[in-house]
Tab-separated table of C-alpha atoms in Angstrom:
chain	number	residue	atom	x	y	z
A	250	UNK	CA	0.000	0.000	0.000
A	251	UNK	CA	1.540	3.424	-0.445
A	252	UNK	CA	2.026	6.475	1.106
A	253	UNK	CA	-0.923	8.720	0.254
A	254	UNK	CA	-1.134	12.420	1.626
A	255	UNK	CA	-4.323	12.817	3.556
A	256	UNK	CA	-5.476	9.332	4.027
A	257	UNK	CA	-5.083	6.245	6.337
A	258	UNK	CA	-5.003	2.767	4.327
A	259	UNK	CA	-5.156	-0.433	5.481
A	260	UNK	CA	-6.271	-3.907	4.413
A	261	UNK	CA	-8.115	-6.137	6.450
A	262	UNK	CA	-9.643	-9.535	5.362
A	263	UNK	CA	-10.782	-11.473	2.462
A	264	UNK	CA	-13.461	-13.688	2.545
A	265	UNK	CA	-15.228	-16.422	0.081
A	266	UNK	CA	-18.313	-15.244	-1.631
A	267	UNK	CA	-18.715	-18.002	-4.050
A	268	UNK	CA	-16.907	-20.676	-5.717
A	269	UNK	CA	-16.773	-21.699	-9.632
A	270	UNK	CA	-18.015	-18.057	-10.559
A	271	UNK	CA	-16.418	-14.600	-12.216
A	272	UNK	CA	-17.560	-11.427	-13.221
A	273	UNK	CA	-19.184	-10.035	-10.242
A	274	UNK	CA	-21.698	-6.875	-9.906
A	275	UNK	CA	-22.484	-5.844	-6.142
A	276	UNK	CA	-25.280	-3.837	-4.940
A	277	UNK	CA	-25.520	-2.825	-1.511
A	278	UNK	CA	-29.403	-1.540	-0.517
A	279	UNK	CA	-29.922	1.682	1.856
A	280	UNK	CA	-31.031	-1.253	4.608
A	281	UNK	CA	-27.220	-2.694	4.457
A	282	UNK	CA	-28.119	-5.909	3.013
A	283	UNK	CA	-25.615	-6.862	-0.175
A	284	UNK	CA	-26.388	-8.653	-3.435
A	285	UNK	CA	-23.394	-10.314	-5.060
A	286	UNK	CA	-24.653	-12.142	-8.702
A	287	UNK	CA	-21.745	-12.995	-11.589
A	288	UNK	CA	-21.239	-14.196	-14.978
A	289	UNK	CA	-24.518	-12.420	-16.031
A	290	UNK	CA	-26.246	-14.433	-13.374
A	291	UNK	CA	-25.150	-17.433	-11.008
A	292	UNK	CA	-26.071	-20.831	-12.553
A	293	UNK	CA	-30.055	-21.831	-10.480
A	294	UNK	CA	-30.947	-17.875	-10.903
A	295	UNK	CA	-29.447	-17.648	-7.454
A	296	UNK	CA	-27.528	-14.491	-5.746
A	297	UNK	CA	-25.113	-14.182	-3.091
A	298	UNK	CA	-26.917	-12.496	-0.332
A	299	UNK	CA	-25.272	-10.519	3.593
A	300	UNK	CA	-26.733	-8.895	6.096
A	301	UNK	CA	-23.864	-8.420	7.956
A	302	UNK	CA	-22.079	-5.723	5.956
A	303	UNK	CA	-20.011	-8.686	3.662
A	304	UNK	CA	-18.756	-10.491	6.432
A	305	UNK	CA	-20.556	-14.022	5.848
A	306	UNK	CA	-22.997	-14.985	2.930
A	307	UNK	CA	-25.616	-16.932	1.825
A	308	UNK	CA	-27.599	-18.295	-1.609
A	309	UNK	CA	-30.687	-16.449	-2.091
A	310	UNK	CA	-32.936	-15.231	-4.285
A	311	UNK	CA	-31.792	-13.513	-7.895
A	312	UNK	CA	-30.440	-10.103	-6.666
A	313	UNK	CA	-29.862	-7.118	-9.276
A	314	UNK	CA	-27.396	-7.421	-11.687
A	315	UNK	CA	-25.362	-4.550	-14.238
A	316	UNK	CA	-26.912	-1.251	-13.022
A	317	UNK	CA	-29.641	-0.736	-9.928
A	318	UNK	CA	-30.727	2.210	-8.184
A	319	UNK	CA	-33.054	2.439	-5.357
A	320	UNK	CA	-36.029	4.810	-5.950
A	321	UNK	CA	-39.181	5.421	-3.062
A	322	UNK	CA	-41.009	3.648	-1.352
A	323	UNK	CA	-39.302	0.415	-1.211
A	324	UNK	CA	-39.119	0.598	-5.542
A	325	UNK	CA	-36.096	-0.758	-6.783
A	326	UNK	CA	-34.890	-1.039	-10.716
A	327	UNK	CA	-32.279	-3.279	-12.049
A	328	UNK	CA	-31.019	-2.724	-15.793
A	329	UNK	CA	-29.898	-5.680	-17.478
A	330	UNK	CA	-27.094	-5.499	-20.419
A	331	UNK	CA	-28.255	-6.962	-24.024
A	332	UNK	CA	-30.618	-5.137	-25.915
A	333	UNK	CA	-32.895	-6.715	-28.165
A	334	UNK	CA	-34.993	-5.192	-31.242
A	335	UNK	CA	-38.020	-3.649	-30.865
A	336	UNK	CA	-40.523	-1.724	-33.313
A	337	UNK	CA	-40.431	1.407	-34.668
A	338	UNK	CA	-36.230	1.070	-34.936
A	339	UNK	CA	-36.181	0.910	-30.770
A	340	UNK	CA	-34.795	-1.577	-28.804
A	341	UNK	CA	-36.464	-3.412	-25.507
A	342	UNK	CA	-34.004	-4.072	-22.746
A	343	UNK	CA	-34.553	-6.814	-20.014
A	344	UNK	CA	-35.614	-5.093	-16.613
A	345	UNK	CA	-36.176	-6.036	-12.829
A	346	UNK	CA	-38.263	-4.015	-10.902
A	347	UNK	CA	-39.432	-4.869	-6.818
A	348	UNK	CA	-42.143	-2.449	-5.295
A	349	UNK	CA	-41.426	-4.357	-2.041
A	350	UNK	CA	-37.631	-3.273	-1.410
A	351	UNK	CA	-36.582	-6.887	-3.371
A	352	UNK	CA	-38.884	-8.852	-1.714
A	353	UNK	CA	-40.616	-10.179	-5.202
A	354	UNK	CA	-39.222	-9.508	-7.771
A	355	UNK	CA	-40.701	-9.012	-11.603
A	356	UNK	CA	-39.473	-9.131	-15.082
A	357	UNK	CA	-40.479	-6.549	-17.438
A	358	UNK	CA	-39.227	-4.504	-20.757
A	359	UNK	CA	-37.467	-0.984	-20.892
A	360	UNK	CA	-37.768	0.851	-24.136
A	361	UNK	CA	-35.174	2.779	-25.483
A	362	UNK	CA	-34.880	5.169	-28.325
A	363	UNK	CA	-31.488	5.970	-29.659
A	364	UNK	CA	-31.922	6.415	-33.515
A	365	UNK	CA	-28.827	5.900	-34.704
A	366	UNK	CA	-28.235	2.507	-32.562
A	367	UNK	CA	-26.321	-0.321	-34.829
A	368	UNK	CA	-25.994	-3.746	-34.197
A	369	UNK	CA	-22.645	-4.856	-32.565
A	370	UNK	CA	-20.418	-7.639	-31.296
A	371	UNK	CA	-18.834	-8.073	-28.097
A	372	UNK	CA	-15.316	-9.420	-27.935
A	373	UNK	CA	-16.475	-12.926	-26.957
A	374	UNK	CA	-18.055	-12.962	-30.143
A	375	UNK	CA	-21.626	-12.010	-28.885
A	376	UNK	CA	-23.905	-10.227	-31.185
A	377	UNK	CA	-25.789	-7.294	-30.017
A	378	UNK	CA	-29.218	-6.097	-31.690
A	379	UNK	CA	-28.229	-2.281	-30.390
A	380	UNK	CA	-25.785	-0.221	-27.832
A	381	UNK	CA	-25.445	-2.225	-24.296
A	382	UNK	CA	-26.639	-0.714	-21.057
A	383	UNK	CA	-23.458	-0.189	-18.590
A	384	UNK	CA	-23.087	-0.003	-15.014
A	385	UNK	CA	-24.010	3.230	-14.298
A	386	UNK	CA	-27.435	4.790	-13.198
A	387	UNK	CA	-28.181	8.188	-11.513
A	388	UNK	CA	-31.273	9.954	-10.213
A	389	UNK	CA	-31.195	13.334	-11.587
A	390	UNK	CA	-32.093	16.433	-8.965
A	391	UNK	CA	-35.291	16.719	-11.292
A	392	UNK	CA	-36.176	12.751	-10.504
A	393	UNK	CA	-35.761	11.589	-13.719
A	394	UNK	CA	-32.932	8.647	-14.372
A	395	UNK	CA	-30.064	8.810	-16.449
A	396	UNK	CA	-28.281	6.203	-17.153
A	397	UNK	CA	-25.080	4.798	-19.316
A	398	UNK	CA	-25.052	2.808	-22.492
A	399	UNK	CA	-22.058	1.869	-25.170
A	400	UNK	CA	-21.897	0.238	-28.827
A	401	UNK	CA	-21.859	2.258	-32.087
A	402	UNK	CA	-23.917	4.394	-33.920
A	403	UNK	CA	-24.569	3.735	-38.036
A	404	UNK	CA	-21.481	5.807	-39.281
A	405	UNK	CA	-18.844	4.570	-36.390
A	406	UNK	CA	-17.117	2.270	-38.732
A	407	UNK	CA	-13.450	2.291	-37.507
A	408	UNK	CA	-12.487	-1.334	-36.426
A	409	UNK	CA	-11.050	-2.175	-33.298
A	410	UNK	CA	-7.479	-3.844	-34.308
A	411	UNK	CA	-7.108	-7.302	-33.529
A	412	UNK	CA	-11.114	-7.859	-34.159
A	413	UNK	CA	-13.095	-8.729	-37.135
A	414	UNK	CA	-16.061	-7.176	-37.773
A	415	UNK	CA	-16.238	-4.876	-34.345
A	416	UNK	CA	-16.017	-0.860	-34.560
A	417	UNK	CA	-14.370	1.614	-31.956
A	418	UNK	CA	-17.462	2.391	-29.471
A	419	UNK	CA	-18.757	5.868	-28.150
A	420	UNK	CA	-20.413	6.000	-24.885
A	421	UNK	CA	-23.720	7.677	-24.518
A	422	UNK	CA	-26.145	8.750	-21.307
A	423	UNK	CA	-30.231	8.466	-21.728
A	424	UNK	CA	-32.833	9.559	-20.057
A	425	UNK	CA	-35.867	8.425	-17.912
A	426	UNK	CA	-39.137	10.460	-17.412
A	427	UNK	CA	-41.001	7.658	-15.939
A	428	UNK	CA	-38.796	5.693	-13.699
A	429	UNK	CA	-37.256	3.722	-16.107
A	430	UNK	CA	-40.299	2.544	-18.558
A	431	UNK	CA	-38.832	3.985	-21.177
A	432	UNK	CA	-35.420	5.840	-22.228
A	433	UNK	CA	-34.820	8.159	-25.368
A	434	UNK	CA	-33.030	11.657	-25.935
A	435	UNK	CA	-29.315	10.479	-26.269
A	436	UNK	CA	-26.311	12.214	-25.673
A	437	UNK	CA	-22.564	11.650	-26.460
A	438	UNK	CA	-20.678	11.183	-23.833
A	439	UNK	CA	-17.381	10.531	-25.298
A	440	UNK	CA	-16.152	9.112	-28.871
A	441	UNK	CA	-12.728	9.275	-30.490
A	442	UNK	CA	-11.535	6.691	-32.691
A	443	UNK	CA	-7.664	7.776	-32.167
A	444	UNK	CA	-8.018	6.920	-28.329
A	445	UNK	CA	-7.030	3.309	-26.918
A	446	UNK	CA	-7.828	0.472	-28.493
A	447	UNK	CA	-11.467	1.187	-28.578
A	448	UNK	CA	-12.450	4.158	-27.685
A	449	UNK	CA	-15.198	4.241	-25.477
A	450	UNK	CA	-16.610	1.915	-23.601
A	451	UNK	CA	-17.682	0.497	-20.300
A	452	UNK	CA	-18.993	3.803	-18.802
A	453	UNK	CA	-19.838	4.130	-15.348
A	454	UNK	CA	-21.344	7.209	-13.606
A	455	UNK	CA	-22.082	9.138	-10.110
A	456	UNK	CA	-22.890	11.998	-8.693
A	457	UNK	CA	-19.823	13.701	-7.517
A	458	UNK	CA	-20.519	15.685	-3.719
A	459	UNK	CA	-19.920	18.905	-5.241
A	460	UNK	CA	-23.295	18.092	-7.390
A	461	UNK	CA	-21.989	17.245	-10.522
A	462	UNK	CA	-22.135	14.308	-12.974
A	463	UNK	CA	-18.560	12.230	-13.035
A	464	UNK	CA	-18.346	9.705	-15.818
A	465	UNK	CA	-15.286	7.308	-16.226
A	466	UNK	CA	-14.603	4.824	-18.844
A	467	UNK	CA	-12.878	1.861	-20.306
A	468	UNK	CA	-10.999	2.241	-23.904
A	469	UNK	CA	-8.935	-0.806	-24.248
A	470	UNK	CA	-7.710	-3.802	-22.097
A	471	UNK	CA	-7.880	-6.953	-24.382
A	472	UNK	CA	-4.347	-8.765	-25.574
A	473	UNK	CA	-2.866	-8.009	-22.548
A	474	UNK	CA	-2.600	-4.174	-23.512
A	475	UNK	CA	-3.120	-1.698	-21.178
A	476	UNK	CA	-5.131	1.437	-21.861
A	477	UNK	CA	-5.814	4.283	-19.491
A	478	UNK	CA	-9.383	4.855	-17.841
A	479	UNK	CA	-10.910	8.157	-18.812
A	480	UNK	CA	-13.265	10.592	-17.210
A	481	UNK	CA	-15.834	13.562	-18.156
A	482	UNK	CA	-18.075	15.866	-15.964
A	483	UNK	CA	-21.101	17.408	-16.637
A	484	UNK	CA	-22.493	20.201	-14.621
A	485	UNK	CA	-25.855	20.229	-16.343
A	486	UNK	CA	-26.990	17.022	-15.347
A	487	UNK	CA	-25.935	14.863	-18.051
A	488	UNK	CA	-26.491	17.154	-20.821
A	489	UNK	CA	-23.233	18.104	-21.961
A	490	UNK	CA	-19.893	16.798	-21.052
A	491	UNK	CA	-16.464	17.979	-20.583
A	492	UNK	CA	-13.499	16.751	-23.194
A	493	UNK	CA	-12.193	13.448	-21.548
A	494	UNK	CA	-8.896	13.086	-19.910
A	495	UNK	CA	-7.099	9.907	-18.733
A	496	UNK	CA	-6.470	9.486	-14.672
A	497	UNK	CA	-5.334	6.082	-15.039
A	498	UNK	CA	-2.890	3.478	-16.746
A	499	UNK	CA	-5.214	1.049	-17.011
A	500	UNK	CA	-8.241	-0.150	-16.569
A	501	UNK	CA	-11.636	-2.481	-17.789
A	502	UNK	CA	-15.225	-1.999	-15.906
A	503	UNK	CA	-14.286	1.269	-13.790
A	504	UNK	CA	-16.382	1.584	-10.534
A	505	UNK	CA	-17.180	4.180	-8.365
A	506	UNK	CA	-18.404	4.874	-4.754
A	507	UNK	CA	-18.717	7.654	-3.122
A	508	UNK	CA	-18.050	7.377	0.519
A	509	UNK	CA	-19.866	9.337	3.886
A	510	UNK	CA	-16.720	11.573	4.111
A	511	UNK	CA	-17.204	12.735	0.670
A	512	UNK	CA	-14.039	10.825	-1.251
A	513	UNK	CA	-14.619	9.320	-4.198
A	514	UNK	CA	-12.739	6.047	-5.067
A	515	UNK	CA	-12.689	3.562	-8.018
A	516	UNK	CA	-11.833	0.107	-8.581
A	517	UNK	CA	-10.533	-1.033	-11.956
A	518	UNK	CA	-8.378	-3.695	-13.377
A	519	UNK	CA	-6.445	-5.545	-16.121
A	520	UNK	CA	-3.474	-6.141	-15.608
A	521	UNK	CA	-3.899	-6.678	-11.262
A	522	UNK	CA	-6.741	-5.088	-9.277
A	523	UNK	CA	-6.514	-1.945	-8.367
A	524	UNK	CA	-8.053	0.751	-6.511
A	525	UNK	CA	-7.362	4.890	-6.325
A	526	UNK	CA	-8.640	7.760	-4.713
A	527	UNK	CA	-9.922	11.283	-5.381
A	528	UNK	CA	-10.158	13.754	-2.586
A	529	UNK	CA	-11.409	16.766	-4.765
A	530	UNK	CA	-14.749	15.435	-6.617
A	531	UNK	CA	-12.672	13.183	-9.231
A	532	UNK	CA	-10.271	16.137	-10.643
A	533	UNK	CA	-7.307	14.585	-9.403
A	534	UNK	CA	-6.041	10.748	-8.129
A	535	UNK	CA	-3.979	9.696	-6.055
A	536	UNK	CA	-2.904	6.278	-4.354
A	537	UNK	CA	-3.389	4.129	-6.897
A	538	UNK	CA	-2.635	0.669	-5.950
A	539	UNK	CA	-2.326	-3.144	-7.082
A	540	UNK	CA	-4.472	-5.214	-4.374
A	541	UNK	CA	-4.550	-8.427	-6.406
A	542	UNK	CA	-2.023	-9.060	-9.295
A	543	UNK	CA	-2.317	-13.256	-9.451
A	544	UNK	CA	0.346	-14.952	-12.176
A	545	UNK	CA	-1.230	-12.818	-15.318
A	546	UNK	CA	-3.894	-11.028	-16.611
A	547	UNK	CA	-5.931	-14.327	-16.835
A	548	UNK	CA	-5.960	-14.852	-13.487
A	549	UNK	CA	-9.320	-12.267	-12.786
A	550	UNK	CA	-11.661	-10.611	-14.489
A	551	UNK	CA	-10.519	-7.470	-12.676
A	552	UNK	CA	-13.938	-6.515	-13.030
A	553	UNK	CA	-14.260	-5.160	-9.434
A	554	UNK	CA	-17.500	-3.281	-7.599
A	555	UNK	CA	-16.442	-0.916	-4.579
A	556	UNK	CA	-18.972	-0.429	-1.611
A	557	UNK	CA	-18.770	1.879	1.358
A	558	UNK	CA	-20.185	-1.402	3.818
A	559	UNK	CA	-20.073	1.451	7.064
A	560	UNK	CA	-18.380	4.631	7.547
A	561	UNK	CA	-14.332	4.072	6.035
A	562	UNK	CA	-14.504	0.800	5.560
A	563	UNK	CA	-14.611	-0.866	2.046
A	564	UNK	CA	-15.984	-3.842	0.288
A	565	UNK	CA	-14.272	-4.785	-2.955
A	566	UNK	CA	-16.433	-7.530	-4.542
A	567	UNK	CA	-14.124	-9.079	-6.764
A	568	UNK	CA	-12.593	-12.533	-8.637
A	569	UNK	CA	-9.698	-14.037	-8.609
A	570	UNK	CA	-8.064	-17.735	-9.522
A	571	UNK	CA	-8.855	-20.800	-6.506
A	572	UNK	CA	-4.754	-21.811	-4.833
A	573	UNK	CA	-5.356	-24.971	-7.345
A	574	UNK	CA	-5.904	-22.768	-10.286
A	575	UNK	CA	-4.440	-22.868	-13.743
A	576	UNK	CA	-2.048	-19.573	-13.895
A	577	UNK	CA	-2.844	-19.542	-17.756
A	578	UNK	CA	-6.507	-20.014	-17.110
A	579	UNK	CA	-8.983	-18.758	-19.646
A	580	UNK	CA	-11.184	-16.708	-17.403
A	581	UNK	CA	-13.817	-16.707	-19.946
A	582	UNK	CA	-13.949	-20.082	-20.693
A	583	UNK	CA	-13.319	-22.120	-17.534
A	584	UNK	CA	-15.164	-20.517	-14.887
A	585	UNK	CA	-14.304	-23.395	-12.058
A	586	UNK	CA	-11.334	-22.434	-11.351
A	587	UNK	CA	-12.102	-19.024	-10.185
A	588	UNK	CA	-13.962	-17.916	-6.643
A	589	UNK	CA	-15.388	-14.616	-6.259
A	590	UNK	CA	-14.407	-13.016	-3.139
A	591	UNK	CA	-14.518	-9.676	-0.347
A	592	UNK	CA	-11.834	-7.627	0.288
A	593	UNK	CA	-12.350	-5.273	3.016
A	594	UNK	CA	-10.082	-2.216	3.408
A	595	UNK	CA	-9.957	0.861	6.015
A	596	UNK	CA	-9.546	4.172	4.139
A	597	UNK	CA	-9.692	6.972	6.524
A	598	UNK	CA	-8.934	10.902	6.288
A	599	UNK	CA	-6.323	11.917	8.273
């Protein structure tokens, strides 16, 4: 751990959240209970479920998955990834939605209107009918939603190298009048074909505690090359954004939390784990460090979810290859040799 000016870091323990599983998304709900799912959902339908702030766990019930927000009275909305085709050139996107603070739980269809949405792949190979929903979802201060999406539009034809038939992504915000029902009235948040490997991608968003809008974003991470993160801010709630700028190395699936004493912090990966920290509403980092390398690349995801589990203390939901493990393990294809686990750290202001 290094030295960092104005904070107090320490690790404390890890503990088993599941076995034979990868690519984790955490939610932690304003009651303190924690959902862990992974690989798009655990084999059964089944969640990882706490109630003790991530210290033990149990199977439960299928928890939210890719993006969730709380909303009120005990409504909660989870966003699922893969768009499908809908009519009228719009696409339908699989929802959950619980009136009953995820008590039951039922499956319904966003609609969302982006015009100029083309079909894509996914570097596994996957074909998408449209732009994916991401990770991150906001309540504007007008109680609308906004939330993240990436893919291409019709004219973004400049291929990613390395991959046949897939173009250099933008990502884009839409918006919600009616909690999530439907989504429309696009905006660019950031394309460039000349940055990373492919521009744009993975976006991830939050309300900074100076009030504005803080997105950060993937651009490259596949062959074992490394490609900075990058961020933008908007001050009008998601309507413009500022030019990007990198403020990492590295980095696939950014996420971020922002913590009771108002710092904001955000896991990322590929190559190691890593977390860093941002003291002055994501302007500047600091502290950026490696908390779980393994023998390569292959051995995590490094897609990581950060949670503030009780005042300074982290949760960092994350994978990582079993002691038996295969160092040159495909972590795509043979998902039994990974475990998804807790790290918990203490970051404190001095």
């Amino acid at each position: 751990i290094p030295a960092v000016a104005g904070l107090d870091i320490h690790v404390g323990d890890t503990v088993t959240i599941r076995k034979d599983a990868s690519y984790p998304s955490a939610f932690r709900f304003a009651d303190g209970r924690i959902a862990v799912s992974g690989d798009m959902g655990f084999k059964g339908g089944e969640s990882c479920w706490s109630a003790d702030g991530g210290r033990t766990w149990t199977v439960g019930i299928a928890g939210p998955s890719n993006a969730c927000l709380e909303l009120d009275g005990g409504e909660v909305l989870s966003l699922k990834f893969k768009t499908e085709k809908a009519p009228n050139n719009k696409l339908r996107l699989p929802q959950m939605r619980s009136g009953d603070h995820w008590k039951a739980v039922e499956t319904e269809h966003g609609i969302i209107d982006v015009p100029e949405s083309a079909p894509g792949l996914g570097d596994d190979g996957s074909s998408f009918d449209g732009m994916v929903m991401d990770h991150g979802l906001v309540r504007l201060k007008n109680g609308h939603l906004m939330a993240t999406m990436y893919g291409c539009y019709q004219g973004d034809k400049v291929p990613i190298p390395g991959f046949t038939g897939m173009f250099k992504t933008r990502a884009i915000a839409v918006f919600s009048s009616d909690q999530g029902k439907t989504w429309g009235n696009p905006v660019t948040v950031a394309y460039d074909p000349s940055v990373g490997q492919e521009s744009f991608c993975e976006p991830d968003v939050e309300r900074m505690p100076g009030g504005d809008l803080l997105c950060v974003m993937r651009t490259g991470g596949n062959f074992g090359q490394w490609h900075p993160l990058y961020s933008a801010r908007s001050s009008d709630e998601g309507r413009t954004w500022s030019k990007p700028e990198p403020f990492t190395d590295r980095g696939v699936w950014p996420n971020l939390c922002v913590t009771a004493s108002k710092m904001v912090v955000c896991t990322y990966g590929r190559e190691g784990n890593w977390l860093v920290f941002s003291m002055d509403d994501g302007r500047t980092w600091k502290g950026a460090f490696c908390f779980y390398k393994g023998a390569n690349w292959g051995a995590s995801s490094s897609y990581n979810t950060v949670l503030e589990v009780s005042p300074d203390t982290l949760l960092v939901v994350y994978d990582r290859l079993v002691e038996s493990g295969d160092p040159k393990a495909n972590v795509w294809v043979d998902k039994s040799q990974f475990e998804i686990v807790g790290t918990f750290f203490s970051v404190k202001r001095k």
